[in-house]
């Protein structure tokens, strides 16, 4: 029970990667607080986990984030780990991206991590240490056309992680970015449903075949790395950007065979 009585806050923890992360921390003894917009899924998961709190929160709103952090502290007594996982995918041509689209994607994927970190760091300082994990994306390193807002938000999240790591290392607060590739979550299901005429299963298989590892990830495979990065075993890891992407960020585009 590695995380016994440690308090872990997970944004976007009601579904997908966040939910797998919440379950994994809870299985290791953590007290988990889930901040999410999806009240139904969030309440259901908190009940399943037992020693967990669900707080319906829009993490782009400064006051709501501060209120949620205060509530976690009054309920569980502190915050040891913050996982900034809430995110939205956005795929559209740059010229068709409105001001509102840009602001929404940057708010959920980047500003929210600033707001939660700003609220949680004083709590971690009182405890004497802490870990902030930011769930970015392979799009921070290698992206595609029609991903300007998403890629920029995730690239920004990696830079934010580095700056937090440098600023708070003297106070024993670590910050790590995790960069997943394609993961089978509600986000991916929505994206495949929008894009493809084929069945979800065919869409997942087709996407998997395009990856070096030959398949998309299960959310648990990302959660395992998040939990490791948050653990004491990763005590020398800070400012890092860890790819968990089945080889995507290493790959050249397919080129004609030589010879
Ligand atoms: N699924 C993938 O292939 C993939 C790949 C790389 C990175 N990621 C990143 O991983 C993270 C989790 O992705 P996922 O696939 O599990 O997504 P998901 O859509 O399945 O779940 C995201 C959760 O975030 C919540 N959320 C969204 N906006 C919010 C807000 N303003 N306030 C509070 N909660 C909010 C949603 O309600 C949902 O429960 C995201 O940051 C995403 O960008 C996902």
PDB file of C-alpha atoms and ligand atoms in Angstrom:
ATOM      1  CA  UNK A   1       0.000   0.000   0.000  1.00  0.00           C
ATOM      2  CA  UNK A   2       2.539   2.441  -1.325  1.00  0.00           C
ATOM      3  CA  UNK A   3       0.207   5.464  -1.265  1.00  0.00           C
ATOM      4  CA  UNK A   4      -1.444   4.661   2.080  1.00  0.00           C
ATOM      5  CA  UNK A   5      -3.169   7.810   3.390  1.00  0.00           C
ATOM      6  CA  UNK A   6      -1.627   9.953   0.633  1.00  0.00           C
ATOM      7  CA  UNK A   7      -4.067  12.373  -0.951  1.00  0.00           C
ATOM      8  CA  UNK A   8      -4.249  12.376  -4.757  1.00  0.00           C
ATOM      9  CA  UNK A   9      -6.281  14.919  -6.745  1.00  0.00           C
ATOM     10  CA  UNK A  10      -7.127  13.879 -10.317  1.00  0.00           C
ATOM     11  CA  UNK A  11      -8.765  16.274 -12.758  1.00  0.00           C
ATOM     12  CA  UNK A  12     -10.886  14.655 -15.452  1.00  0.00           C
ATOM     13  CA  UNK A  13     -10.825  11.564 -13.240  1.00  0.00           C
ATOM     14  CA  UNK A  14     -14.351  10.386 -14.004  1.00  0.00           C
ATOM     15  CA  UNK A  15     -13.528   8.590 -17.261  1.00  0.00           C
ATOM     16  CA  UNK A  16     -10.761   7.242 -19.484  1.00  0.00           C
ATOM     17  CA  UNK A  17      -7.138   7.638 -18.400  1.00  0.00           C
ATOM     18  CA  UNK A  18      -8.183   9.625 -15.312  1.00  0.00           C
ATOM     19  CA  UNK A  19     -10.536   6.895 -14.087  1.00  0.00           C
ATOM     20  CA  UNK A  20      -7.885   4.167 -14.596  1.00  0.00           C
ATOM     21  CA  UNK A  21      -5.449   6.382 -12.676  1.00  0.00           C
ATOM     22  CA  UNK A  22      -7.958   6.917  -9.845  1.00  0.00           C
ATOM     23  CA  UNK A  23      -8.533   3.159  -9.535  1.00  0.00           C
ATOM     24  CA  UNK A  24      -4.786   2.426  -9.509  1.00  0.00           C
ATOM     25  CA  UNK A  25      -3.994   5.016  -6.826  1.00  0.00           C
ATOM     26  CA  UNK A  26      -6.959   3.832  -4.726  1.00  0.00           C
ATOM     27  CA  UNK A  27      -5.769   0.203  -4.971  1.00  0.00           C
ATOM     28  CA  UNK A  28      -2.442   1.377  -3.503  1.00  0.00           C
ATOM     29  CA  UNK A  29      -4.170   2.955  -0.506  1.00  0.00           C
ATOM     30  CA  UNK A  30      -4.516   6.599  -1.645  1.00  0.00           C
ATOM     31  CA  UNK A  31      -7.345   8.917  -0.720  1.00  0.00           C
ATOM     32  CA  UNK A  32      -8.518  10.056  -4.147  1.00  0.00           C
ATOM     33  CA  UNK A  33     -10.334  13.277  -5.039  1.00  0.00           C
ATOM     34  CA  UNK A  34     -11.849  13.417  -8.518  1.00  0.00           C
ATOM     35  CA  UNK A  35     -12.543  16.825 -10.076  1.00  0.00           C
ATOM     36  CA  UNK A  36     -14.665  16.486 -13.206  1.00  0.00           C
ATOM     37  CA  UNK A  37     -17.611  17.969 -15.082  1.00  0.00           C
ATOM     38  CA  UNK A  38     -19.282  14.577 -15.495  1.00  0.00           C
ATOM     39  CA  UNK A  39     -21.197  14.286 -12.222  1.00  0.00           C
ATOM     40  CA  UNK A  40     -22.804  10.936 -12.984  1.00  0.00           C
ATOM     41  CA  UNK A  41     -19.601   9.097 -13.896  1.00  0.00           C
ATOM     42  CA  UNK A  42     -17.647  10.895 -11.143  1.00  0.00           C
ATOM     43  CA  UNK A  43     -20.094   9.995  -8.336  1.00  0.00           C
ATOM     44  CA  UNK A  44     -20.317   6.422  -9.536  1.00  0.00           C
ATOM     45  CA  UNK A  45     -16.537   5.996  -9.555  1.00  0.00           C
ATOM     46  CA  UNK A  46     -16.067   7.648  -6.139  1.00  0.00           C
ATOM     47  CA  UNK A  47     -18.605   5.192  -4.693  1.00  0.00           C
ATOM     48  CA  UNK A  48     -16.771   2.273  -6.292  1.00  0.00           C
ATOM     49  CA  UNK A  49     -13.439   3.433  -4.827  1.00  0.00           C
ATOM     50  CA  UNK A  50     -14.692   3.855  -1.254  1.00  0.00           C
ATOM     51  CA  UNK A  51     -12.251   6.335   0.333  1.00  0.00           C
ATOM     52  CA  UNK A  52     -12.769   8.866  -2.433  1.00  0.00           C
ATOM     53  CA  UNK A  53     -14.356  12.247  -2.982  1.00  0.00           C
ATOM     54  CA  UNK A  54     -16.035  13.470  -6.150  1.00  0.00           C
ATOM     55  CA  UNK A  55     -16.209  17.230  -6.623  1.00  0.00           C
ATOM     56  CA  UNK A  56     -18.166  18.443  -9.667  1.00  0.00           C
ATOM     57  CA  UNK A  57     -15.736  21.080 -10.942  1.00  0.00           C
ATOM     58  CA  UNK A  58     -15.013  22.954 -14.141  1.00  0.00           C
ATOM     59  CA  UNK A  59     -11.233  23.095 -13.827  1.00  0.00           C
ATOM     60  CA  UNK A  60     -10.989  26.097 -16.168  1.00  0.00           C
ATOM     61  CA  UNK A  61     -12.647  28.276 -13.484  1.00  0.00           C
ATOM     62  CA  UNK A  62     -10.287  29.794 -10.947  1.00  0.00           C
ATOM     63  CA  UNK A  63     -12.828  30.106  -8.095  1.00  0.00           C
ATOM     64  CA  UNK A  64     -14.158  26.593  -8.638  1.00  0.00           C
ATOM     65  CA  UNK A  65     -10.623  25.157  -8.564  1.00  0.00           C
ATOM     66  CA  UNK A  66      -9.755  27.002  -5.339  1.00  0.00           C
ATOM     67  CA  UNK A  67     -13.023  25.847  -3.732  1.00  0.00           C
ATOM     68  CA  UNK A  68     -12.328  22.228  -4.758  1.00  0.00           C
ATOM     69  CA  UNK A  69      -8.771  22.337  -3.385  1.00  0.00           C
ATOM     70  CA  UNK A  70     -10.070  23.827  -0.096  1.00  0.00           C
ATOM     71  CA  UNK A  71     -12.661  21.059   0.102  1.00  0.00           C
ATOM     72  CA  UNK A  72     -10.040  18.339  -0.476  1.00  0.00           C
ATOM     73  CA  UNK A  73      -7.859  19.809   2.268  1.00  0.00           C
ATOM     74  CA  UNK A  74     -10.751  20.117   4.744  1.00  0.00           C
ATOM     75  CA  UNK A  75     -11.839  16.515   3.994  1.00  0.00           C
ATOM     76  CA  UNK A  76      -8.501  14.680   3.676  1.00  0.00           C
ATOM     77  CA  UNK A  77      -6.063  17.076   5.391  1.00  0.00           C
ATOM     78  CA  UNK A  78      -3.700  17.884   2.479  1.00  0.00           C
ATOM     79  CA  UNK A  79      -2.652  17.128  -1.090  1.00  0.00           C
ATOM     80  CA  UNK A  80       0.394  14.975  -1.879  1.00  0.00           C
ATOM     81  CA  UNK A  81      -0.145  14.421  -5.609  1.00  0.00           C
ATOM     82  CA  UNK A  82      -1.969  16.430  -8.261  1.00  0.00           C
ATOM     83  CA  UNK A  83      -2.701  14.784 -11.613  1.00  0.00           C
ATOM     84  CA  UNK A  84      -3.728  17.313 -14.267  1.00  0.00           C
ATOM     85  CA  UNK A  85      -5.460  14.973 -16.680  1.00  0.00           C
ATOM     86  CA  UNK A  86      -8.642  16.794 -17.814  1.00  0.00           C
ATOM     87  CA  UNK A  87      -8.409  17.507 -21.506  1.00  0.00           C
ATOM     88  CA  UNK A  88     -10.338  17.955 -24.722  1.00  0.00           C
ATOM     89  CA  UNK A  89      -9.318  16.802 -28.174  1.00  0.00           C
ATOM     90  CA  UNK A  90      -9.763  19.306 -30.982  1.00  0.00           C
ATOM     91  CA  UNK A  91      -9.134  18.533 -34.648  1.00  0.00           C
ATOM     92  CA  UNK A  92      -9.930  21.277 -37.164  1.00  0.00           C
ATOM     93  CA  UNK A  93      -8.239  23.287 -39.853  1.00  0.00           C
ATOM     94  CA  UNK A  94      -6.522  26.353 -38.417  1.00  0.00           C
ATOM     95  CA  UNK A  95      -8.533  28.787 -40.558  1.00  0.00           C
ATOM     96  CA  UNK A  96     -11.785  27.202 -39.343  1.00  0.00           C
ATOM     97  CA  UNK A  97     -10.765  27.437 -35.669  1.00  0.00           C
ATOM     98  CA  UNK A  98     -12.706  30.235 -33.949  1.00  0.00           C
ATOM     99  CA  UNK A  99     -11.456  32.415 -31.104  1.00  0.00           C
ATOM    100  CA  UNK A 100     -13.842  30.507 -28.824  1.00  0.00           C
ATOM    101  CA  UNK A 101     -12.482  27.111 -29.975  1.00  0.00           C
ATOM    102  CA  UNK A 102      -8.899  28.210 -29.339  1.00  0.00           C
ATOM    103  CA  UNK A 103      -9.710  29.689 -25.915  1.00  0.00           C
ATOM    104  CA  UNK A 104     -11.669  26.596 -24.794  1.00  0.00           C
ATOM    105  CA  UNK A 105      -8.948  24.110 -25.799  1.00  0.00           C
ATOM    106  CA  UNK A 106      -6.181  26.180 -24.225  1.00  0.00           C
ATOM    107  CA  UNK A 107      -8.308  26.711 -21.087  1.00  0.00           C
ATOM    108  CA  UNK A 108      -9.015  23.011 -20.441  1.00  0.00           C
ATOM    109  CA  UNK A 109      -5.681  21.598 -21.591  1.00  0.00           C
ATOM    110  CA  UNK A 110      -3.286  24.260 -20.299  1.00  0.00           C
ATOM    111  CA  UNK A 111      -4.779  27.005 -18.122  1.00  0.00           C
ATOM    112  CA  UNK A 112      -6.491  24.469 -15.839  1.00  0.00           C
ATOM    113  CA  UNK A 113      -3.108  22.936 -14.945  1.00  0.00           C
ATOM    114  CA  UNK A 114      -1.839  26.401 -14.010  1.00  0.00           C
ATOM    115  CA  UNK A 115      -4.941  27.053 -11.844  1.00  0.00           C
ATOM    116  CA  UNK A 116      -4.803  23.723 -10.002  1.00  0.00           C
ATOM    117  CA  UNK A 117      -1.024  23.937  -9.495  1.00  0.00           C
ATOM    118  CA  UNK A 118      -1.303  27.474  -8.127  1.00  0.00           C
ATOM    119  CA  UNK A 119      -3.958  26.321  -5.657  1.00  0.00           C
ATOM    120  CA  UNK A 120      -2.240  23.052  -4.644  1.00  0.00           C
ATOM    121  CA  UNK A 121       1.401  24.159  -4.297  1.00  0.00           C
ATOM    122  CA  UNK A 122       0.875  26.081  -1.005  1.00  0.00           C
ATOM    123  CA  UNK A 123      -0.760  22.939   0.410  1.00  0.00           C
ATOM    124  CA  UNK A 124       2.195  20.783  -0.736  1.00  0.00           C
ATOM    125  CA  UNK A 125       4.600  23.320   0.782  1.00  0.00           C
ATOM    126  CA  UNK A 126       2.887  22.966   4.173  1.00  0.00           C
ATOM    127  CA  UNK A 127       3.268  19.165   3.930  1.00  0.00           C
ATOM    128  CA  UNK A 128       6.922  19.561   2.876  1.00  0.00           C
ATOM    129  CA  UNK A 129       6.766  17.848  -0.536  1.00  0.00           C
ATOM    130  CA  UNK A 130       4.493  17.035  -3.460  1.00  0.00           C
ATOM    131  CA  UNK A 131       4.240  15.776  -7.026  1.00  0.00           C
ATOM    132  CA  UNK A 132       2.425  17.323  -9.987  1.00  0.00           C
ATOM    133  CA  UNK A 133       1.797  15.069 -12.994  1.00  0.00           C
ATOM    134  CA  UNK A 134       0.602  16.755 -16.177  1.00  0.00           C
ATOM    135  CA  UNK A 135      -0.990  14.499 -18.782  1.00  0.00           C
ATOM    136  CA  UNK A 136       0.127  16.050 -22.066  1.00  0.00           C
ATOM    137  CA  UNK A 137       0.252  14.108 -25.359  1.00  0.00           C
ATOM    138  CA  UNK A 138       2.568  12.860 -28.067  1.00  0.00           C
ATOM    139  CA  UNK A 139       1.230  15.926 -29.930  1.00  0.00           C
ATOM    140  CA  UNK A 140       3.544  18.034 -27.747  1.00  0.00           C
ATOM    141  CA  UNK A 141       6.504  16.515 -29.648  1.00  0.00           C
ATOM    142  CA  UNK A 142       5.181  15.335 -33.028  1.00  0.00           C
ATOM    143  CA  UNK A 143       1.835  16.388 -34.375  1.00  0.00           C
ATOM    144  CA  UNK A 144      -0.358  16.443 -37.466  1.00  0.00           C
ATOM    145  CA  UNK A 145      -2.091  19.099 -39.524  1.00  0.00           C
ATOM    146  CA  UNK A 146      -5.477  20.208 -38.169  1.00  0.00           C
ATOM    147  CA  UNK A 147      -4.275  19.963 -34.556  1.00  0.00           C
ATOM    148  CA  UNK A 148      -3.003  23.532 -33.967  1.00  0.00           C
ATOM    149  CA  UNK A 149      -4.900  24.329 -30.760  1.00  0.00           C
ATOM    150  CA  UNK A 150      -4.505  20.820 -29.301  1.00  0.00           C
ATOM    151  CA  UNK A 151      -0.795  20.540 -30.114  1.00  0.00           C
ATOM    152  CA  UNK A 152      -0.060  24.060 -28.855  1.00  0.00           C
ATOM    153  CA  UNK A 153      -1.908  23.349 -25.590  1.00  0.00           C
ATOM    154  CA  UNK A 154       0.032  20.123 -25.006  1.00  0.00           C
ATOM    155  CA  UNK A 155       3.377  21.679 -25.958  1.00  0.00           C
ATOM    156  CA  UNK A 156       2.594  24.443 -23.486  1.00  0.00           C
ATOM    157  CA  UNK A 157       1.835  21.858 -20.813  1.00  0.00           C
ATOM    158  CA  UNK A 158       5.307  20.340 -21.206  1.00  0.00           C
ATOM    159  CA  UNK A 159       6.890  23.796 -20.850  1.00  0.00           C
ATOM    160  CA  UNK A 160       4.710  24.544 -17.823  1.00  0.00           C
ATOM    161  CA  UNK A 161       5.873  21.256 -16.277  1.00  0.00           C
ATOM    162  CA  UNK A 162       9.532  22.176 -16.766  1.00  0.00           C
ATOM    163  CA  UNK A 163       9.106  25.605 -15.215  1.00  0.00           C
ATOM    164  CA  UNK A 164       7.232  24.224 -12.176  1.00  0.00           C
ATOM    165  CA  UNK A 165       9.944  21.566 -11.747  1.00  0.00           C
ATOM    166  CA  UNK A 166      12.717  24.186 -11.693  1.00  0.00           C
ATOM    167  CA  UNK A 167      10.893  26.662  -9.501  1.00  0.00           C
ATOM    168  CA  UNK A 168       9.794  24.198  -6.839  1.00  0.00           C
ATOM    169  CA  UNK A 169      12.639  21.654  -6.753  1.00  0.00           C
ATOM    170  CA  UNK A 170      14.119  23.405  -3.687  1.00  0.00           C
ATOM    171  CA  UNK A 171      10.798  22.786  -1.905  1.00  0.00           C
ATOM    172  CA  UNK A 172      10.768  19.065  -2.762  1.00  0.00           C
ATOM    173  CA  UNK A 173       7.900  19.431  -5.215  1.00  0.00           C
ATOM    174  CA  UNK A 174       8.420  17.430  -8.423  1.00  0.00           C
ATOM    175  CA  UNK A 175       6.628  17.953 -11.742  1.00  0.00           C
ATOM    176  CA  UNK A 176       6.487  15.409 -14.581  1.00  0.00           C
ATOM    177  CA  UNK A 177       4.699  15.428 -17.942  1.00  0.00           C
ATOM    178  CA  UNK A 178       3.336  12.149 -19.324  1.00  0.00           C
ATOM    179  CA  UNK A 179       2.894  12.053 -23.105  1.00  0.00           C
ATOM    180  CA  UNK A 180       0.452   9.323 -24.135  1.00  0.00           C
ATOM    181  CA  UNK A 181      -0.075   8.195 -27.712  1.00  0.00           C
ATOM    182  CA  UNK A 182      -3.362   6.663 -28.868  1.00  0.00           C
ATOM    183  CA  UNK A 183      -5.392   5.298 -25.943  1.00  0.00           C
ATOM    184  CA  UNK A 184      -8.789   3.586 -26.027  1.00  0.00           C
ATOM    185  CA  UNK A 185     -10.935   6.003 -23.989  1.00  0.00           C
ATOM    186  CA  UNK A 186     -14.270   7.818 -24.496  1.00  0.00           C
ATOM    187  CA  UNK A 187     -12.216  10.655 -26.079  1.00  0.00           C
ATOM    188  CA  UNK A 188     -10.815   8.302 -28.709  1.00  0.00           C
ATOM    189  CA  UNK A 189     -14.194   6.633 -29.281  1.00  0.00           C
ATOM    190  CA  UNK A 190     -15.770  10.041 -29.965  1.00  0.00           C
ATOM    191  CA  UNK A 191     -12.982  10.989 -32.346  1.00  0.00           C
ATOM    192  CA  UNK A 192     -13.216   7.684 -34.270  1.00  0.00           C
ATOM    193  CA  UNK A 193     -17.002   7.910 -34.438  1.00  0.00           C
ATOM    194  CA  UNK A 194     -16.731  11.434 -35.897  1.00  0.00           C
ATOM    195  CA  UNK A 195     -14.098  10.475 -38.452  1.00  0.00           C
ATOM    196  CA  UNK A 196     -14.941   6.996 -39.680  1.00  0.00           C
ATOM    197  CA  UNK A 197     -17.827   5.284 -41.387  1.00  0.00           C
ATOM    198  CA  UNK A 198     -16.531   1.940 -40.074  1.00  0.00           C
ATOM    199  CA  UNK A 199     -17.379   0.281 -36.754  1.00  0.00           C
ATOM    200  CA  UNK A 200     -15.579   1.370 -33.596  1.00  0.00           C
ATOM    201  CA  UNK A 201     -13.708  -1.932 -33.421  1.00  0.00           C
ATOM    202  CA  UNK A 202     -12.521  -1.603 -37.028  1.00  0.00           C
ATOM    203  CA  UNK A 203     -11.529   2.021 -36.353  1.00  0.00           C
ATOM    204  CA  UNK A 204      -9.489   1.020 -33.288  1.00  0.00           C
ATOM    205  CA  UNK A 205      -7.804  -1.813 -35.189  1.00  0.00           C
ATOM    206  CA  UNK A 206      -7.022   0.444 -38.147  1.00  0.00           C
ATOM    207  CA  UNK A 207      -5.515   3.064 -35.857  1.00  0.00           C
ATOM    208  CA  UNK A 208      -3.528   0.402 -34.002  1.00  0.00           C
ATOM    209  CA  UNK A 209      -2.057  -0.968 -37.232  1.00  0.00           C
ATOM    210  CA  UNK A 210      -0.606   2.473 -37.989  1.00  0.00           C
ATOM    211  CA  UNK A 211       1.362   2.502 -34.714  1.00  0.00           C
ATOM    212  CA  UNK A 212       4.816   0.893 -34.372  1.00  0.00           C
ATOM    213  CA  UNK A 213       3.534  -1.310 -31.532  1.00  0.00           C
ATOM    214  CA  UNK A 214       0.563  -2.452 -33.636  1.00  0.00           C
ATOM    215  CA  UNK A 215      -2.322  -1.505 -31.315  1.00  0.00           C
ATOM    216  CA  UNK A 216      -3.762   1.356 -29.282  1.00  0.00           C
ATOM    217  CA  UNK A 217      -3.127   1.477 -25.517  1.00  0.00           C
ATOM    218  CA  UNK A 218      -5.431   0.454 -22.722  1.00  0.00           C
ATOM    219  CA  UNK A 219      -5.896   3.369 -20.233  1.00  0.00           C
ATOM    220  CA  UNK A 220      -4.301   1.183 -17.552  1.00  0.00           C
ATOM    221  CA  UNK A 221      -0.999   1.274 -19.466  1.00  0.00           C
ATOM    222  CA  UNK A 222      -0.915   5.057 -19.065  1.00  0.00           C
ATOM    223  CA  UNK A 223      -2.163   4.973 -15.463  1.00  0.00           C
ATOM    224  CA  UNK A 224       0.711   2.632 -14.510  1.00  0.00           C
ATOM    225  CA  UNK A 225       3.276   5.198 -15.668  1.00  0.00           C
ATOM    226  CA  UNK A 226       1.458   8.118 -14.014  1.00  0.00           C
ATOM    227  CA  UNK A 227       1.396   6.269 -10.688  1.00  0.00           C
ATOM    228  CA  UNK A 228       5.064   5.286 -11.002  1.00  0.00           C
ATOM    229  CA  UNK A 229       6.074   8.899 -11.775  1.00  0.00           C
ATOM    230  CA  UNK A 230       4.164  10.007  -8.666  1.00  0.00           C
ATOM    231  CA  UNK A 231       5.761   7.363  -6.432  1.00  0.00           C
ATOM    232  CA  UNK A 232       8.824   7.646  -4.202  1.00  0.00           C
ATOM    233  CA  UNK A 233      10.600   5.268  -6.609  1.00  0.00           C
ATOM    234  CA  UNK A 234      10.671   8.140  -9.111  1.00  0.00           C
ATOM    235  CA  UNK A 235      12.184  10.550  -6.557  1.00  0.00           C
ATOM    236  CA  UNK A 236      14.937  11.815  -8.931  1.00  0.00           C
ATOM    237  CA  UNK A 237      12.498  12.409 -11.817  1.00  0.00           C
ATOM    238  CA  UNK A 238      11.454  16.016 -12.299  1.00  0.00           C
ATOM    239  CA  UNK A 239      10.915  18.256 -15.313  1.00  0.00           C
ATOM    240  CA  UNK A 240      10.744  15.088 -17.421  1.00  0.00           C
ATOM    241  CA  UNK A 241       8.514  14.514 -20.441  1.00  0.00           C
ATOM    242  CA  UNK A 242       7.813  10.772 -20.528  1.00  0.00           C
ATOM    243  CA  UNK A 243       6.434   9.348 -23.781  1.00  0.00           C
ATOM    244  CA  UNK A 244       4.046   6.389 -23.415  1.00  0.00           C
ATOM    245  CA  UNK A 245       3.095   6.129 -27.050  1.00  0.00           C
ATOM    246  CA  UNK A 246       3.870   2.701 -28.503  1.00  0.00           C
ATOM    247  CA  UNK A 247       6.829   4.140 -30.410  1.00  0.00           C
ATOM    248  CA  UNK A 248       5.018   6.894 -32.300  1.00  0.00           C
ATOM    249  CA  UNK A 249       7.339   9.740 -31.320  1.00  0.00           C
ATOM    250  CA  UNK A 250      10.348   7.726 -32.520  1.00  0.00           C
ATOM    251  CA  UNK A 251       8.973   6.926 -35.962  1.00  0.00           C
ATOM    252  CA  UNK A 252       9.851   8.434 -39.290  1.00  0.00           C
ATOM    253  CA  UNK A 253       6.931   8.633 -41.707  1.00  0.00           C
ATOM    254  CA  UNK A 254       6.764   5.570 -43.967  1.00  0.00           C
ATOM    255  CA  UNK A 255       9.318   5.976 -46.732  1.00  0.00           C
ATOM    256  CA  UNK A 256       9.740   3.854 -49.838  1.00  0.00           C
ATOM    257  CA  UNK A 257      12.039   0.860 -49.215  1.00  0.00           C
ATOM    258  CA  UNK A 258      15.613   1.400 -50.392  1.00  0.00           C
ATOM    259  CA  UNK A 259      17.127  -1.346 -52.557  1.00  0.00           C
TER     260      UNK A 259
HETATM  261  N1  LIG B   1      -7.101   9.089 -25.423  1.00  0.00           N
HETATM  262  C1  LIG B   1      -5.985   9.375 -26.064  1.00  0.00           C
HETATM  263  O1  LIG B   1      -5.669   8.769 -27.117  1.00  0.00           O
HETATM  264  C2  LIG B   1      -5.038  10.420 -25.516  1.00  0.00           C
HETATM  265  C3  LIG B   1      -3.778  10.534 -26.127  1.00  0.00           C
HETATM  266  C4  LIG B   1      -2.884  11.495 -25.644  1.00  0.00           C
HETATM  267  C5  LIG B   1      -3.245  12.316 -24.590  1.00  0.00           C
HETATM  268  N2  LIG B   1      -4.476  12.181 -24.024  1.00  0.00           N
HETATM  269  C6  LIG B   1      -4.790  13.092 -22.911  1.00  0.00           C
HETATM  270  O2  LIG B   1      -5.120  12.343 -21.767  1.00  0.00           O
HETATM  271  C7  LIG B   1      -6.054  13.064 -20.967  1.00  0.00           C
HETATM  272  C8  LIG B   1      -7.244  12.175 -20.680  1.00  0.00           C
HETATM  273  O3  LIG B   1      -7.805  11.800 -21.923  1.00  0.00           O
HETATM  274  P1  LIG B   1      -8.958  10.693 -22.090  1.00  0.00           P
HETATM  275  O4  LIG B   1      -8.736  10.089 -23.422  1.00  0.00           O
HETATM  276  O5  LIG B   1      -9.048   9.861 -20.879  1.00  0.00           O
HETATM  277  O6  LIG B   1     -10.220  11.684 -22.201  1.00  0.00           O
HETATM  278  P2  LIG B   1     -11.775  11.458 -21.889  1.00  0.00           P
HETATM  279  O7  LIG B   1     -12.512  12.445 -22.737  1.00  0.00           O
HETATM  280  O8  LIG B   1     -12.104  10.028 -22.046  1.00  0.00           O
HETATM  281  O9  LIG B   1     -11.862  11.919 -20.379  1.00  0.00           O
HETATM  282  C9  LIG B   1     -11.548  13.255 -20.036  1.00  0.00           C
HETATM  283  C10 LIG B   1     -12.265  13.661 -18.782  1.00  0.00           C
HETATM  284  O10 LIG B   1     -12.002  15.061 -18.573  1.00  0.00           O
HETATM  285  C11 LIG B   1     -13.206  15.683 -18.148  1.00  0.00           C
HETATM  286  N3  LIG B   1     -13.175  17.118 -18.448  1.00  0.00           N
HETATM  287  C12 LIG B   1     -13.160  17.720 -19.661  1.00  0.00           C
HETATM  288  N4  LIG B   1     -13.200  19.052 -19.520  1.00  0.00           N
HETATM  289  C13 LIG B   1     -13.228  19.306 -18.187  1.00  0.00           C
HETATM  290  C14 LIG B   1     -13.282  20.490 -17.416  1.00  0.00           C
HETATM  291  N5  LIG B   1     -13.327  21.708 -17.974  1.00  0.00           N
HETATM  292  N6  LIG B   1     -13.298  20.376 -16.069  1.00  0.00           N
HETATM  293  C15 LIG B   1     -13.284  19.152 -15.475  1.00  0.00           C
HETATM  294  N7  LIG B   1     -13.240  18.000 -16.160  1.00  0.00           N
HETATM  295  C16 LIG B   1     -13.224  18.074 -17.501  1.00  0.00           C
HETATM  296  C17 LIG B   1     -14.292  14.935 -18.926  1.00  0.00           C
HETATM  297  O11 LIG B   1     -15.588  15.100 -18.326  1.00  0.00           O
HETATM  298  C18 LIG B   1     -13.797  13.495 -18.869  1.00  0.00           C
HETATM  299  O12 LIG B   1     -14.281  12.797 -17.736  1.00  0.00           O
HETATM  300  C19 LIG B   1      -6.409  14.323 -21.764  1.00  0.00           C
HETATM  301  O13 LIG B   1      -5.654  15.405 -21.282  1.00  0.00           O
HETATM  302  C20 LIG B   1      -5.992  13.968 -23.182  1.00  0.00           C
HETATM  303  O14 LIG B   1      -5.679  15.113 -23.942  1.00  0.00           O
HETATM  304  C21 LIG B   1      -5.383  11.251 -24.454  1.00  0.00           C
END
